[in-house]
mmCIF file of C-alpha atoms in Angstrom:
data_model
loop_
_atom_site.group_PDB
_atom_site.id
_atom_site.type_symbol
_atom_site.label_atom_id
_atom_site.label_comp_id
_atom_site.label_asym_id
_atom_site.label_seq_id
_atom_site.Cartn_x
_atom_site.Cartn_y
_atom_site.Cartn_z
ATOM 1 C CA MET A 1 -3.112 -0.088 -26.797
ATOM 2 C CA PHE A 2 -1.668 0.854 -23.925
ATOM 3 C CA LEU A 3 -2.534 3.285 -20.720
ATOM 4 C CA SER A 4 0.615 5.912 -20.089
ATOM 5 C CA LEU A 5 0.908 7.393 -16.882
ATOM 6 C CA VAL A 6 3.610 9.878 -16.263
ATOM 7 C CA PRO A 7 4.094 11.249 -12.688
ATOM 8 C CA LEU A 8 3.741 14.579 -11.831
ATOM 9 C CA TYR A 9 5.928 15.640 -9.014
ATOM 10 C CA LYS A 10 4.896 19.536 -9.154
ATOM 11 C CA ARG A 11 1.891 21.247 -7.937
ATOM 12 C CA THR A 12 -0.730 21.398 -10.159
ATOM 13 C CA THR A 13 -4.358 23.003 -10.346
ATOM 14 C CA VAL A 14 -7.039 20.554 -10.433
ATOM 15 C CA SER A 15 -9.549 21.291 -13.303
ATOM 16 C CA SER A 16 -12.954 19.299 -12.878
ATOM 17 C CA TYR A 17 -13.067 16.005 -14.728
ATOM 18 C CA SER A 18 -15.542 15.627 -17.329
ATOM 19 C CA SER A 19 -17.113 12.224 -17.967
ATOM 20 C CA SER A 20 -15.235 10.488 -21.216
ATOM 21 C CA SER A 21 -16.268 7.461 -23.273
ATOM 22 C CA SER A 22 -14.472 5.220 -20.731
ATOM 23 C CA THR A 23 -16.618 6.162 -18.107
ATOM 24 C CA SER A 24 -20.000 6.880 -19.653
ATOM 25 C CA THR A 25 -20.254 3.127 -20.723
ATOM 26 C CA LEU A 26 -19.887 2.140 -17.380
ATOM 27 C CA SER A 27 -22.314 4.593 -15.724
ATOM 28 C CA THR A 28 -25.014 2.359 -15.207
ATOM 29 C CA SER A 29 -23.402 -0.302 -13.134
ATOM 30 C CA TRP A 30 -21.091 2.330 -11.443
ATOM 31 C CA LEU A 31 -24.014 4.013 -10.149
ATOM 32 C CA THR A 32 -25.189 0.682 -8.627
ATOM 33 C CA VAL A 33 -21.779 0.711 -7.159
ATOM 34 C CA HIS A 34 -21.944 3.898 -5.867
ATOM 35 C CA ARG A 35 -25.341 3.231 -4.099
ATOM 36 C CA ARG A 36 -23.739 0.010 -2.537
ATOM 37 C CA SER A 37 -20.735 2.362 -1.608
ATOM 38 C CA GLN A 38 -23.573 4.705 0.133
ATOM 39 C CA ARG A 39 -24.979 1.625 2.045
ATOM 40 C CA TYR A 40 -21.575 0.565 3.178
ATOM 41 C CA ASN A 41 -20.751 4.070 4.470
ATOM 42 C CA SER A 42 -23.897 4.676 5.925
ATOM 43 C CA THR A 43 -23.668 1.564 7.674
ATOM 44 C CA TYR A 44 -20.181 1.472 9.456
ATOM 45 C CA HIS A 45 -20.008 5.457 9.859
ATOM 46 C CA THR A 46 -24.047 6.062 10.171
ATOM 47 C CA LEU A 47 -23.001 8.778 7.792
ATOM 48 C CA PRO A 48 -26.088 10.674 6.279
ATOM 49 C CA LEU A 49 -25.836 10.484 2.544
ATOM 50 C CA THR A 50 -25.391 13.903 1.882
ATOM 51 C CA LEU A 51 -22.288 14.208 4.463
ATOM 52 C CA TRP A 52 -21.294 10.723 2.102
ATOM 53 C CA SER A 53 -21.418 12.633 -1.030
ATOM 54 C CA GLU A 54 -19.491 15.644 0.316
ATOM 55 C CA ARG A 55 -16.824 13.487 1.526
ATOM 56 C CA LEU A 56 -16.395 11.781 -1.785
ATOM 57 C CA GLU A 57 -16.351 14.813 -3.659
ATOM 58 C CA THR A 58 -13.633 16.212 -1.195
ATOM 59 C CA VAL A 59 -11.683 12.971 -2.396
ATOM 60 C CA ARG A 60 -11.743 13.672 -5.825
ATOM 61 C CA ASN A 61 -10.817 17.225 -5.469
ATOM 62 C CA LYS A 62 -7.585 16.103 -3.760
ATOM 63 C CA LEU A 63 -4.143 17.059 -5.313
ATOM 64 C CA GLY A 64 -2.572 13.533 -4.879
ATOM 65 C CA TYR A 65 -2.952 10.125 -4.240
ATOM 66 C CA ILE A 66 -0.935 7.895 -2.083
ATOM 67 C CA VAL A 67 -1.936 4.573 -3.299
ATOM 68 C CA ASP A 68 -1.459 1.026 -2.424
ATOM 69 C CA MET A 69 -1.321 -1.445 -5.244
ATOM 70 C CA ASP A 70 -2.310 -5.211 -4.043
ATOM 71 C CA GLY A 71 -5.782 -5.507 -3.691
ATOM 72 C CA VAL A 72 -6.696 -1.637 -4.754
ATOM 73 C CA LEU A 73 -5.213 -1.971 -8.334
ATOM 74 C CA THR A 74 -4.030 -5.533 -8.867
ATOM 75 C CA ARG A 75 -4.982 -8.688 -7.516
ATOM 76 C CA GLY A 76 -2.170 -11.179 -8.191
ATOM 77 C CA ASN A 77 -1.336 -10.880 -12.172
ATOM 78 C CA GLU A 78 -4.730 -9.111 -13.137
ATOM 79 C CA LEU A 79 -6.080 -5.551 -13.092
ATOM 80 C CA ILE A 80 -9.038 -4.945 -10.507
ATOM 81 C CA PRO A 81 -11.964 -3.685 -11.845
ATOM 82 C CA GLY A 82 -12.260 -0.186 -12.260
ATOM 83 C CA ALA A 83 -8.608 0.145 -11.965
ATOM 84 C CA ALA A 84 -7.821 1.029 -15.451
ATOM 85 C CA ASP A 85 -9.973 3.932 -15.299
ATOM 86 C CA PHE A 86 -9.082 5.302 -11.971
ATOM 87 C CA LEU A 87 -5.602 5.325 -13.695
ATOM 88 C CA ASN A 88 -6.491 6.884 -16.605
ATOM 89 C CA TRP A 89 -8.545 9.572 -14.375
ATOM 90 C CA LEU A 90 -5.310 10.225 -12.548
ATOM 91 C CA ARG A 91 -3.175 11.434 -15.794
ATOM 92 C CA LYS A 92 -6.133 13.159 -17.511
ATOM 93 C CA GLY A 93 -6.926 15.195 -14.016
ATOM 94 C CA HIS A 94 -3.247 16.200 -13.724
ATOM 95 C CA LYS A 95 -3.201 14.527 -10.486
ATOM 96 C CA GLN A 96 0.295 13.594 -8.300
ATOM 97 C CA TYR A 97 0.379 10.072 -7.290
ATOM 98 C CA LEU A 98 2.776 7.626 -5.539
ATOM 99 C CA PHE A 99 2.028 3.818 -5.578
ATOM 100 C CA LEU A 100 2.865 2.194 -2.517
ATOM 101 C CA THR A 101 3.476 -1.629 -1.653
ATOM 102 C CA ASN A 102 4.558 -3.554 1.720
ATOM 103 C CA SER A 103 6.336 -6.186 -0.831
ATOM 104 C CA SER A 104 9.965 -6.195 -0.998
ATOM 105 C CA ASP A 105 10.564 -8.775 -3.351
ATOM 106 C CA LYS A 106 10.312 -6.461 -6.528
ATOM 107 C CA SER A 107 12.132 -3.429 -7.695
ATOM 108 C CA PRO A 108 10.417 -0.520 -9.486
ATOM 109 C CA GLN A 109 11.231 -1.758 -12.637
ATOM 110 C CA MET A 110 9.938 -5.080 -12.218
ATOM 111 C CA ILE A 111 6.529 -3.749 -10.750
ATOM 112 C CA ARG A 112 6.306 -1.160 -14.104
ATOM 113 C CA GLN A 113 6.891 -4.444 -16.623
ATOM 114 C CA LYS A 114 3.930 -5.964 -14.486
ATOM 115 C CA PHE A 115 1.792 -3.137 -15.262
ATOM 116 C CA LEU A 116 2.934 -2.959 -18.553
ATOM 117 C CA ASN A 117 2.341 -6.615 -19.015
ATOM 118 C CA LEU A 118 -1.290 -5.647 -17.771
ATOM 119 C CA GLY A 119 -1.534 -2.786 -20.267
ATOM 120 C CA VAL A 120 -0.836 0.118 -18.554
ATOM 121 C CA GLU A 121 2.340 2.201 -18.563
ATOM 122 C CA ILE A 122 3.600 4.112 -15.226
ATOM 123 C CA SER A 123 7.140 5.327 -14.955
ATOM 124 C CA ALA A 124 9.406 3.568 -12.538
ATOM 125 C CA GLU A 125 9.679 6.659 -10.495
ATOM 126 C CA ALA A 126 6.042 6.548 -9.274
ATOM 127 C CA PHE A 127 6.378 2.936 -7.382
ATOM 128 C CA PHE A 128 7.646 3.090 -3.458
ATOM 129 C CA THR A 129 8.449 -0.642 -2.151
ATOM 130 C CA SER A 130 9.015 -1.268 1.390
ATOM 131 C CA ALA A 131 12.440 -2.693 0.769
ATOM 132 C CA MET A 132 13.162 0.908 -0.477
ATOM 133 C CA ALA A 133 12.078 2.597 2.833
ATOM 134 C CA THR A 134 13.781 -0.080 5.103
ATOM 135 C CA ALA A 135 16.884 0.765 3.027
ATOM 136 C CA ASP A 136 16.403 4.692 3.789
ATOM 137 C CA PHE A 137 15.821 3.798 7.386
ATOM 138 C CA VAL A 138 18.522 1.797 8.082
ATOM 139 C CA TYR A 139 20.831 4.373 6.445
ATOM 140 C CA SER A 140 19.271 6.965 8.463
ATOM 141 C CA GLN A 141 20.148 4.950 11.723
ATOM 142 C CA LYS A 142 23.929 3.901 11.198
ATOM 143 C CA PRO A 143 25.057 4.481 7.317
ATOM 144 C CA ASP A 144 27.936 2.182 7.983
ATOM 145 C CA ALA A 145 25.589 -0.625 9.088
ATOM 146 C CA SER A 146 25.798 -4.484 8.381
ATOM 147 C CA ALA A 147 22.966 -6.774 7.889
ATOM 148 C CA PHE A 148 22.139 -10.271 7.580
ATOM 149 C CA VAL A 149 18.999 -10.080 5.084
ATOM 150 C CA ILE A 150 16.161 -12.752 4.382
ATOM 151 C CA GLY A 151 14.694 -12.185 1.548
ATOM 152 C CA GLU A 152 14.691 -11.865 -2.264
ATOM 153 C CA PRO A 153 17.773 -10.412 -4.278
ATOM 154 C CA ILE A 154 16.069 -6.905 -4.526
ATOM 155 C CA LEU A 155 16.096 -6.551 -0.701
ATOM 156 C CA LYS A 156 19.954 -6.940 -0.536
ATOM 157 C CA GLU A 157 20.441 -4.577 -3.929
ATOM 158 C CA GLU A 158 18.069 -1.848 -2.200
ATOM 159 C CA LEU A 159 20.193 -2.152 1.005
ATOM 160 C CA VAL A 160 23.947 -2.190 -0.910
ATOM 161 C CA LYS A 161 22.866 0.812 -2.986
ATOM 162 C CA LYS A 162 22.544 2.953 0.525
ATOM 163 C CA GLY A 163 26.121 1.459 1.493
ATOM 164 C CA ILE A 164 24.653 -1.246 4.120
ATOM 165 C CA LYS A 165 27.103 -4.196 4.224
ATOM 166 C CA ILE A 166 25.534 -7.742 3.602
ATOM 167 C CA SER A 167 27.266 -10.077 6.397
ATOM 168 C CA GLU A 168 26.553 -13.245 8.774
ATOM 169 C CA GLU A 169 29.260 -12.370 10.792
ATOM 170 C CA GLN A 170 27.979 -10.376 13.986
ATOM 171 C CA PRO A 171 25.748 -8.046 12.137
ATOM 172 C CA ASP A 172 24.093 -4.759 13.207
ATOM 173 C CA TYR A 173 20.720 -5.952 11.828
ATOM 174 C CA VAL A 174 18.611 -8.735 11.140
ATOM 175 C CA ILE A 175 16.560 -8.006 8.193
ATOM 176 C CA MET A 176 13.695 -9.796 6.808
ATOM 177 C CA GLY A 177 11.002 -9.503 3.616
ATOM 178 C CA GLU A 178 9.266 -11.471 1.203
ATOM 179 C CA THR A 179 10.783 -14.717 -0.315
ATOM 180 C CA LYS A 180 9.593 -17.725 -2.059
ATOM 181 C CA HIS A 181 11.966 -19.627 -0.437
ATOM 182 C CA TYR A 182 12.216 -19.340 3.734
ATOM 183 C CA ASP A 183 14.753 -21.536 4.841
ATOM 184 C CA LYS A 184 15.128 -23.189 8.281
ATOM 185 C CA ARG A 185 18.464 -22.740 7.980
ATOM 186 C CA ASP A 186 18.484 -19.109 7.510
ATOM 187 C CA ILE A 187 15.562 -18.317 10.132
ATOM 188 C CA THR A 188 17.559 -20.553 12.756
ATOM 189 C CA LEU A 189 20.555 -18.089 12.066
ATOM 190 C CA ALA A 190 18.882 -14.930 12.241
ATOM 191 C CA SER A 191 17.420 -16.246 15.422
ATOM 192 C CA ASN A 192 21.040 -16.744 17.148
ATOM 193 C CA LEU A 193 22.139 -13.297 15.698
ATOM 194 C CA VAL A 194 19.113 -11.749 17.096
ATOM 195 C CA HIS A 195 19.679 -13.595 20.190
ATOM 196 C CA PHE A 196 23.212 -12.278 20.355
ATOM 197 C CA GLY A 197 22.466 -9.021 19.942
ATOM 198 C CA SER A 198 21.552 -8.044 16.364
ATOM 199 C CA LYS A 199 18.389 -5.514 15.966
ATOM 200 C CA LEU A 200 15.584 -7.518 13.968
ATOM 201 C CA ILE A 201 13.888 -5.526 11.194
ATOM 202 C CA GLY A 202 10.780 -6.556 9.153
ATOM 203 C CA THR A 203 10.435 -5.036 5.666
ATOM 204 C CA ASN A 204 6.486 -5.098 6.889
ATOM 205 C CA LYS A 205 4.265 -6.864 9.356
ATOM 206 C CA ASP A 206 1.425 -8.211 6.809
ATOM 207 C CA LEU A 207 0.769 -11.517 8.121
ATOM 208 C CA TYR A 208 -0.747 -12.591 4.680
ATOM 209 C CA ASP A 209 -1.689 -11.638 1.487
ATOM 210 C CA ALA A 210 -4.510 -12.402 -0.868
ATOM 211 C CA ILE A 211 -3.853 -13.869 -4.121
ATOM 212 C CA GLU A 212 -5.905 -15.366 -7.030
ATOM 213 C CA ASN A 213 -9.143 -17.202 -6.593
ATOM 214 C CA GLY A 214 -9.815 -16.235 -2.822
ATOM 215 C CA ASN A 215 -6.750 -17.695 -1.575
ATOM 216 C CA ILE A 216 -4.112 -16.347 0.862
ATOM 217 C CA GLU A 217 -0.450 -16.899 1.592
ATOM 218 C CA PRO A 218 1.810 -16.289 4.587
ATOM 219 C CA SER A 219 3.672 -12.835 4.630
ATOM 220 C CA THR A 220 6.691 -11.474 6.446
ATOM 221 C CA GLY A 221 4.892 -10.763 9.572
ATOM 222 C CA SER A 222 3.707 -14.382 9.887
ATOM 223 C CA TRP A 223 7.489 -15.895 9.247
ATOM 224 C CA ILE A 224 9.259 -13.170 11.238
ATOM 225 C CA SER A 225 7.220 -13.856 14.356
ATOM 226 C CA VAL A 226 8.927 -17.528 14.473
ATOM 227 C CA ILE A 227 12.249 -15.480 15.195
ATOM 228 C CA GLU A 228 10.377 -13.092 17.842
ATOM 229 C CA LYS A 229 9.027 -15.824 19.837
ATOM 230 C CA ALA A 230 12.281 -17.642 19.978
ATOM 231 C CA THR A 231 14.214 -14.733 20.918
ATOM 232 C CA LYS A 232 11.530 -12.892 22.988
ATOM 233 C CA VAL A 233 12.964 -9.648 20.674
ATOM 234 C CA GLU A 234 10.113 -7.656 18.993
ATOM 235 C CA ALA A 235 11.001 -6.671 15.481
ATOM 236 C CA TYR A 236 10.587 -3.077 14.208
ATOM 237 C CA PHE A 237 8.688 -2.873 10.963
ATOM 238 C CA VAL A 238 9.446 -0.316 8.712
ATOM 239 C CA GLY A 239 6.447 -0.710 5.970
ATOM 240 C CA LYS A 240 2.640 0.073 6.480
ATOM 241 C CA PRO A 241 0.949 0.612 9.211
ATOM 242 C CA ASN A 242 4.399 2.180 10.176
ATOM 243 C CA PRO A 243 3.221 6.273 9.015
ATOM 244 C CA LEU A 244 7.091 6.573 8.058
ATOM 245 C CA MET A 245 6.437 5.567 4.442
ATOM 246 C CA ALA A 246 3.314 7.277 4.203
ATOM 247 C CA ARG A 247 5.188 10.608 5.311
ATOM 248 C CA THR A 248 8.098 9.561 3.250
ATOM 249 C CA ALA A 249 5.637 9.525 0.183
ATOM 250 C CA LEU A 250 4.359 12.904 1.017
ATOM 251 C CA ASN A 251 7.874 14.192 1.094
ATOM 252 C CA ARG A 252 8.179 13.021 -2.083
ATOM 253 C CA LEU A 253 5.434 14.265 -3.748
ATOM 254 C CA GLY A 254 5.835 17.906 -2.337
ATOM 255 C CA LEU A 255 2.051 17.806 -0.876
ATOM 256 C CA HIS A 256 0.744 18.938 2.948
ATOM 257 C CA THR A 257 -1.594 16.396 4.251
ATOM 258 C CA LYS A 258 -4.857 18.317 3.779
ATOM 259 C CA ASP A 259 -4.103 18.154 -0.116
ATOM 260 C CA CYS A 260 -3.931 14.425 -0.286
ATOM 261 C CA ALA A 261 -5.762 11.044 0.581
ATOM 262 C CA VAL A 262 -4.445 7.131 1.003
ATOM 263 C CA ILE A 263 -6.367 4.477 -0.947
ATOM 264 C CA GLY A 264 -5.861 1.215 0.391
ATOM 265 C CA ASP A 265 -7.676 -2.188 1.094
ATOM 266 C CA ARG A 266 -6.556 -2.813 4.387
ATOM 267 C CA MET A 267 -7.570 -1.360 7.898
ATOM 268 C CA ASP A 268 -4.589 -2.913 9.707
ATOM 269 C CA THR A 269 -1.890 -1.483 7.690
ATOM 270 C CA ASP A 270 -3.060 1.000 4.699
ATOM 271 C CA ILE A 271 -6.018 3.081 6.639
ATOM 272 C CA ILE A 272 -4.224 3.142 10.026
ATOM 273 C CA ALA A 273 -0.873 4.482 8.614
ATOM 274 C CA GLY A 274 -3.217 7.358 6.813
ATOM 275 C CA VAL A 275 -5.079 7.897 10.022
ATOM 276 C CA GLU A 276 -1.748 8.418 12.114
ATOM 277 C CA SER A 277 -0.095 10.450 9.303
ATOM 278 C CA MET A 278 -3.415 12.718 9.416
ATOM 279 C CA ILE A 279 -3.946 12.058 5.848
ATOM 280 C CA ASP A 280 -7.925 11.429 4.779
ATOM 281 C CA THR A 281 -8.081 7.676 3.899
ATOM 282 C CA VAL A 282 -10.026 5.822 1.104
ATOM 283 C CA LEU A 283 -10.937 2.091 2.217
ATOM 284 C CA VAL A 284 -11.881 -0.238 -1.085
ATOM 285 C CA LEU A 285 -13.319 -3.370 -0.639
ATOM 286 C CA SER A 286 -11.706 -4.967 -3.815
ATOM 287 C CA GLY A 287 -9.030 -6.372 -1.525
ATOM 288 C CA VAL A 288 -8.412 -8.103 2.254
ATOM 289 C CA THR A 289 -10.824 -5.828 4.251
ATOM 290 C CA LYS A 290 -14.648 -7.403 3.276
ATOM 291 C CA LEU A 291 -17.586 -5.645 4.210
ATOM 292 C CA HIS A 292 -18.743 -8.264 7.476
ATOM 293 C CA GLU A 293 -15.718 -7.299 9.208
ATOM 294 C CA LEU A 294 -17.089 -3.746 9.599
ATOM 295 C CA GLU A 295 -20.756 -4.535 10.641
ATOM 296 C CA GLY A 296 -22.593 -5.756 13.341
ATOM 297 C CA LYS A 297 -20.509 -6.826 16.463
ATOM 298 C CA ASN A 298 -17.262 -6.550 14.446
ATOM 299 C CA THR A 299 -17.680 -2.571 14.242
ATOM 300 C CA ASN A 300 -15.458 -2.214 17.365
ATOM 301 C CA ARG A 301 -12.469 -4.273 16.021
ATOM 302 C CA TRP A 302 -10.673 -1.404 14.930
ATOM 303 C CA ALA A 303 -10.800 1.933 17.091
ATOM 304 C CA TRP A 304 -10.073 3.974 13.846
ATOM 305 C CA THR A 305 -12.323 4.457 10.788
ATOM 306 C CA PRO A 306 -11.698 5.259 7.142
ATOM 307 C CA TYR A 307 -12.785 8.892 5.677
ATOM 308 C CA ILE A 308 -14.914 6.864 3.198
ATOM 309 C CA ILE A 309 -15.618 3.485 1.831
ATOM 310 C CA LEU A 310 -15.908 2.538 -1.280
ATOM 311 C CA ASP A 311 -16.398 -0.751 -3.772
ATOM 312 C CA HIS A 312 -13.116 -0.171 -5.610
ATOM 313 C CA VAL A 313 -11.013 2.901 -6.897
ATOM 314 C CA GLY A 314 -13.063 3.222 -10.034
ATOM 315 C CA CYS A 315 -15.786 4.848 -7.788
ATOM 316 C CA LEU A 316 -13.958 7.961 -7.283
ATOM 317 C CA LEU A 317 -14.772 8.860 -10.988
ATOM 318 C CA PRO A 318 -17.671 10.995 -11.332
ATOM 319 C CA THR A 319 -20.881 9.281 -13.004
ATOM 320 C CA LYS A 320 -23.163 11.355 -15.344
#
């Protein structure tokens, strides 16, 4: 049986959500999770529990959500516990939503198929990738631009859709995104193109991605640093933490900042993007950022704080 989500792009009046059978069966364990979440927030924020409860209710009553995917809804090729119930809650509560990913190696249609394989049906229109954001940005800067691209075919396809010419001959831009096959020849060519005047763009600055079994793999930010160090040219990163993606998502949803919340698992991308866009933020501990990074001597690691911290997105659902 599939869970079906159809994106809602018009403002809707949010009615209160009543506990369904899917949540009531989990109420005992989720109450424990909520108590743990209270500890997270009281430890990191020094929040009274009454204020934490008020913030949780404020987030629940938002009209829409800008939701990261990796580490929030999925981990590798599996759904994170609580994600399916959260998606069902979005649908039943007539919420608006857009799912963002810093990944540039998959199209919305490919991401939709991934969720179908996990038993969840979501319209391709509900996904917004860093490849799409990068193509929009380059087009806004120079509609007739040319670019040398290191990345999967989908990144090139998004650029071509916007009329960007793919070229190795004195291109206006060198653009790097994710790929499973980083090649020394391409990185050397890209370095020389930047050295002689091409502008350097990264689809995102993520240094690594969390994958199955607690492992990590280097991502765009790590690979593009080779070109930055060789050329002494800093890349411009379009994806999170650049607030450009969050603001674009707001425009797509037609929502005001006060009516929306950003949900993510990374303090250094998702949460800072929301803070800089003046949107309330929800940090979930199901992905990259862990509790020990927010406690003790690490409390000064980041100058910004999330509006609220939860164990996972399922904690947003009311429990009875």
